[in-house]
mmCIF file of C-alpha atoms in Angstrom:
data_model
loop_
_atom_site.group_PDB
_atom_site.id
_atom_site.type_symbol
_atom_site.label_atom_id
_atom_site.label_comp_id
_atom_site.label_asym_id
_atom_site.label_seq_id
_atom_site.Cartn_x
_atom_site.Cartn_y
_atom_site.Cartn_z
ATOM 1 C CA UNK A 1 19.463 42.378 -59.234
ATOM 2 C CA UNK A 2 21.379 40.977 -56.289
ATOM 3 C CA UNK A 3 24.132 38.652 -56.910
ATOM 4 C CA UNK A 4 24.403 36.081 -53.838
ATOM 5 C CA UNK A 5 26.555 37.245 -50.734
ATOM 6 C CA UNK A 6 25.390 40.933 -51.238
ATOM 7 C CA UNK A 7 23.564 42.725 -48.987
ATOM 8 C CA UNK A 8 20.841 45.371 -50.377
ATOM 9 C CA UNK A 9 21.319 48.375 -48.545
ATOM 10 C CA UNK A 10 18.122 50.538 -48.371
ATOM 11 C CA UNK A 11 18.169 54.189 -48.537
ATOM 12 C CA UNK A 12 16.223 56.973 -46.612
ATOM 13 C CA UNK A 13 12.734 56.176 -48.595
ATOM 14 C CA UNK A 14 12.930 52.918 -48.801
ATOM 15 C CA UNK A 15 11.878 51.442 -45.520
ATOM 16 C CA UNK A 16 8.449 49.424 -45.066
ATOM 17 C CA UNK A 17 7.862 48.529 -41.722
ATOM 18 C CA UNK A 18 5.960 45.147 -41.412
ATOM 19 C CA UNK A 19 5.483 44.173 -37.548
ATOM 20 C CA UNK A 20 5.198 40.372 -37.358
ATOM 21 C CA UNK A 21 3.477 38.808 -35.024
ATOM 22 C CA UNK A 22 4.589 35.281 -33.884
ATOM 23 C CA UNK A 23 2.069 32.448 -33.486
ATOM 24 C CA UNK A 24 3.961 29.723 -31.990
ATOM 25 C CA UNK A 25 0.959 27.757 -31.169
ATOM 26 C CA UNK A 26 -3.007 28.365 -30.577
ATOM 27 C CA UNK A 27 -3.949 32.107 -29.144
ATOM 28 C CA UNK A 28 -4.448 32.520 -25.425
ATOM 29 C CA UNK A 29 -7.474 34.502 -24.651
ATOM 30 C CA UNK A 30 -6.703 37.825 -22.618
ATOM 31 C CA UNK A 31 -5.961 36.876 -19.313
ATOM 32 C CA UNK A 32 -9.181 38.095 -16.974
ATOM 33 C CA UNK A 33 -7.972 40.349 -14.121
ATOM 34 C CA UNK A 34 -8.306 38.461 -10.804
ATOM 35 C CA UNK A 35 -10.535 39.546 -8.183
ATOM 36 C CA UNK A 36 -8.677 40.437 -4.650
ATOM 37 C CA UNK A 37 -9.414 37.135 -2.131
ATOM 38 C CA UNK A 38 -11.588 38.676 0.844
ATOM 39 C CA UNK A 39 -9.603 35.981 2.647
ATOM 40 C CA UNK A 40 -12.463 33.400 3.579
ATOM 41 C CA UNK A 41 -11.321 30.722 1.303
ATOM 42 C CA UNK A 42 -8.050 31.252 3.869
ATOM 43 C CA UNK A 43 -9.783 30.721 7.306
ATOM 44 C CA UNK A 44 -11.493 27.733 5.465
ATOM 45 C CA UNK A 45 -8.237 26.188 4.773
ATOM 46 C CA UNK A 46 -7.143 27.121 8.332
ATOM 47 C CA UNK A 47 -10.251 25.284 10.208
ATOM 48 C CA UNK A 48 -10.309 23.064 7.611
ATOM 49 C CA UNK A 49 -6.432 21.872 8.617
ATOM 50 C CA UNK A 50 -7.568 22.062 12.369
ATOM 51 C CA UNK A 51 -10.311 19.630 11.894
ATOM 52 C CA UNK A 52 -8.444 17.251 10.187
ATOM 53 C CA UNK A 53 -6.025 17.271 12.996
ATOM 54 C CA UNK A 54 -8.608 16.458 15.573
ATOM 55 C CA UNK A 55 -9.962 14.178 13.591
ATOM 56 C CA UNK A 56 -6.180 12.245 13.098
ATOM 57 C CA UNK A 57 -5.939 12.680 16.700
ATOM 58 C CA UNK A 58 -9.238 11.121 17.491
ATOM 59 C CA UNK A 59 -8.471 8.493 14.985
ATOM 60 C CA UNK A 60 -4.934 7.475 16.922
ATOM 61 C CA UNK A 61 -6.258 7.351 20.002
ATOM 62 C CA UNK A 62 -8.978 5.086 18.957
ATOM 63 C CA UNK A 63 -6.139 3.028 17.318
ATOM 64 C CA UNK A 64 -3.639 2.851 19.824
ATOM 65 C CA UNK A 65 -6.598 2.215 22.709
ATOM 66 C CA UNK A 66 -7.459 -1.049 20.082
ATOM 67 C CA UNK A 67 -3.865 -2.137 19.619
ATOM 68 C CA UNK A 68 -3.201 -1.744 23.380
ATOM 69 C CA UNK A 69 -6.407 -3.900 23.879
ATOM 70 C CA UNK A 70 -5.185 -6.252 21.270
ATOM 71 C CA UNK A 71 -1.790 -6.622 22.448
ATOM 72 C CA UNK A 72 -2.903 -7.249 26.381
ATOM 73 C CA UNK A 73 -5.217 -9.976 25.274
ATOM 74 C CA UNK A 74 -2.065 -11.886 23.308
ATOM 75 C CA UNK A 75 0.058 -11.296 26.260
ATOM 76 C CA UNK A 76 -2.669 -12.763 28.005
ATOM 77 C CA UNK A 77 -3.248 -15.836 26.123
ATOM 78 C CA UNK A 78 -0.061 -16.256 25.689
ATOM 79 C CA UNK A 79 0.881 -16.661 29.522
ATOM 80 C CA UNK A 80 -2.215 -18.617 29.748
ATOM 81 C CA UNK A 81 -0.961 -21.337 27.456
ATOM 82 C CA UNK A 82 2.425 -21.037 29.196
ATOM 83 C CA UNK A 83 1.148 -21.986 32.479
ATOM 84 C CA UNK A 84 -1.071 -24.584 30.610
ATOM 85 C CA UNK A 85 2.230 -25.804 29.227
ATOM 86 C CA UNK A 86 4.315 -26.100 32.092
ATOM 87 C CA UNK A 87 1.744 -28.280 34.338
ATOM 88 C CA UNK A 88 2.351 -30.883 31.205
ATOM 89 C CA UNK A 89 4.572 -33.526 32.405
ATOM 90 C CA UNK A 90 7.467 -34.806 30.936
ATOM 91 C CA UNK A 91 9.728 -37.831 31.067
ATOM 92 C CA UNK A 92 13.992 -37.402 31.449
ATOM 93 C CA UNK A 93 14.229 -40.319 29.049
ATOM 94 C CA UNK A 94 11.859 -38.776 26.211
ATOM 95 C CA UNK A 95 13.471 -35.363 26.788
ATOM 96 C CA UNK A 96 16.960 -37.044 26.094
ATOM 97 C CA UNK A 97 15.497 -38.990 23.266
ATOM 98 C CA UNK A 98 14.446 -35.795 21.579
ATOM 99 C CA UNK A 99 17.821 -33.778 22.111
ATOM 100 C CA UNK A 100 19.961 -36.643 20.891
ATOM 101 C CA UNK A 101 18.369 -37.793 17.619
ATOM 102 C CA UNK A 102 17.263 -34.413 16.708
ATOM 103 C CA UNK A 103 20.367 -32.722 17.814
ATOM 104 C CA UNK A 104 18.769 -29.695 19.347
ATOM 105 C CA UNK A 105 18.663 -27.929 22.783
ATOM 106 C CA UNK A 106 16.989 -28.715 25.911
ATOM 107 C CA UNK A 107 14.573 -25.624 25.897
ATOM 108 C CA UNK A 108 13.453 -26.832 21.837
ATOM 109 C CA UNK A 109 12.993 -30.521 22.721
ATOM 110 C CA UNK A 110 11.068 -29.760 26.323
ATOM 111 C CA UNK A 111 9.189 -27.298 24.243
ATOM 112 C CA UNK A 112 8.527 -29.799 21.522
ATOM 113 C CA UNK A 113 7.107 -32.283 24.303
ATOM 114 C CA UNK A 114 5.060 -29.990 26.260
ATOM 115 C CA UNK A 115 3.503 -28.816 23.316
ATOM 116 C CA UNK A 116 2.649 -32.306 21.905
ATOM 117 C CA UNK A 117 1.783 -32.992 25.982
ATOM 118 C CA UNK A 118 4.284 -35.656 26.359
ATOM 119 C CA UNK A 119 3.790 -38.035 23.489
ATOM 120 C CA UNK A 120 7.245 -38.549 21.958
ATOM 121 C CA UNK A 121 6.645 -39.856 18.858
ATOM 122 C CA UNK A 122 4.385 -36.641 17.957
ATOM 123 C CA UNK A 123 6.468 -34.390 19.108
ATOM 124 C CA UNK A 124 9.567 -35.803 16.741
ATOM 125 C CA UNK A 125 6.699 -35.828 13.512
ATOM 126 C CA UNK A 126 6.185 -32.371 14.284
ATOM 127 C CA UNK A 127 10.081 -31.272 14.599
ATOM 128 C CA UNK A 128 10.878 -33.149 11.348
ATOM 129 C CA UNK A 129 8.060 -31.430 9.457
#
């Protein structure tokens, strides 16, 4: 009988080996030995890359040509309405009007009237809205 804190020493005939084995969690089947790649799923990748690119490409170009269009058609309509805006005639008295009561700068209050095309008392509805 062992009293606690010894250690039981074994002798010579003693020993029984018992291998454990751990199982830590559920058993893995054997892994399968993998088959060398001949290297086509490779060049698939590789052309596969490549015509993504020239489709990306493609795709830009169409974007930037639509943008491009987009943006020369504001620019457009924008001078358009400037030209549209500067044959509208003012008055000196209005344009005062609208600077002093308002307190803001020439260019805002000659914008303000042109836009409303001359009438002063829209023009001030619209700058106090």
């Amino acid at each position: 009988m062992q009293r606690r804190g010894e250690i039981d020493m074994a002798t010579e005939g003693d020993v029984d080996l018992e291998l454990e084995t751990e199982t830590s969690g559920p058993e893995r089947p054997p892994e399968k030995p993998r088959k060398h790649d001949t290297g086509a799923a490779d060049l698939e990748r590789v052309t596969d890359y490549a015509e993504e690119k020239e489709i990306q490409s493609s795709n830009l170009e169409t974007a930037m040509s639509v943008i491009g269009d987009r943006r020369s058609r504001e620019q457009k309509a924008k001078q358009e309405r400037e030209k549209e805006l500067a044959k509208v005639t003012i008055k000196k008295e209005d344009l005062e009007l609208i600077m002093t009561e308002m307190e803001i700068s020439r260019a805002a209050a000659e914008r303000s009237l042109r836009e409303h095309m001359g009438n002063v008392v829209e023009a001030l509805i619209a700058l106090t809205n």
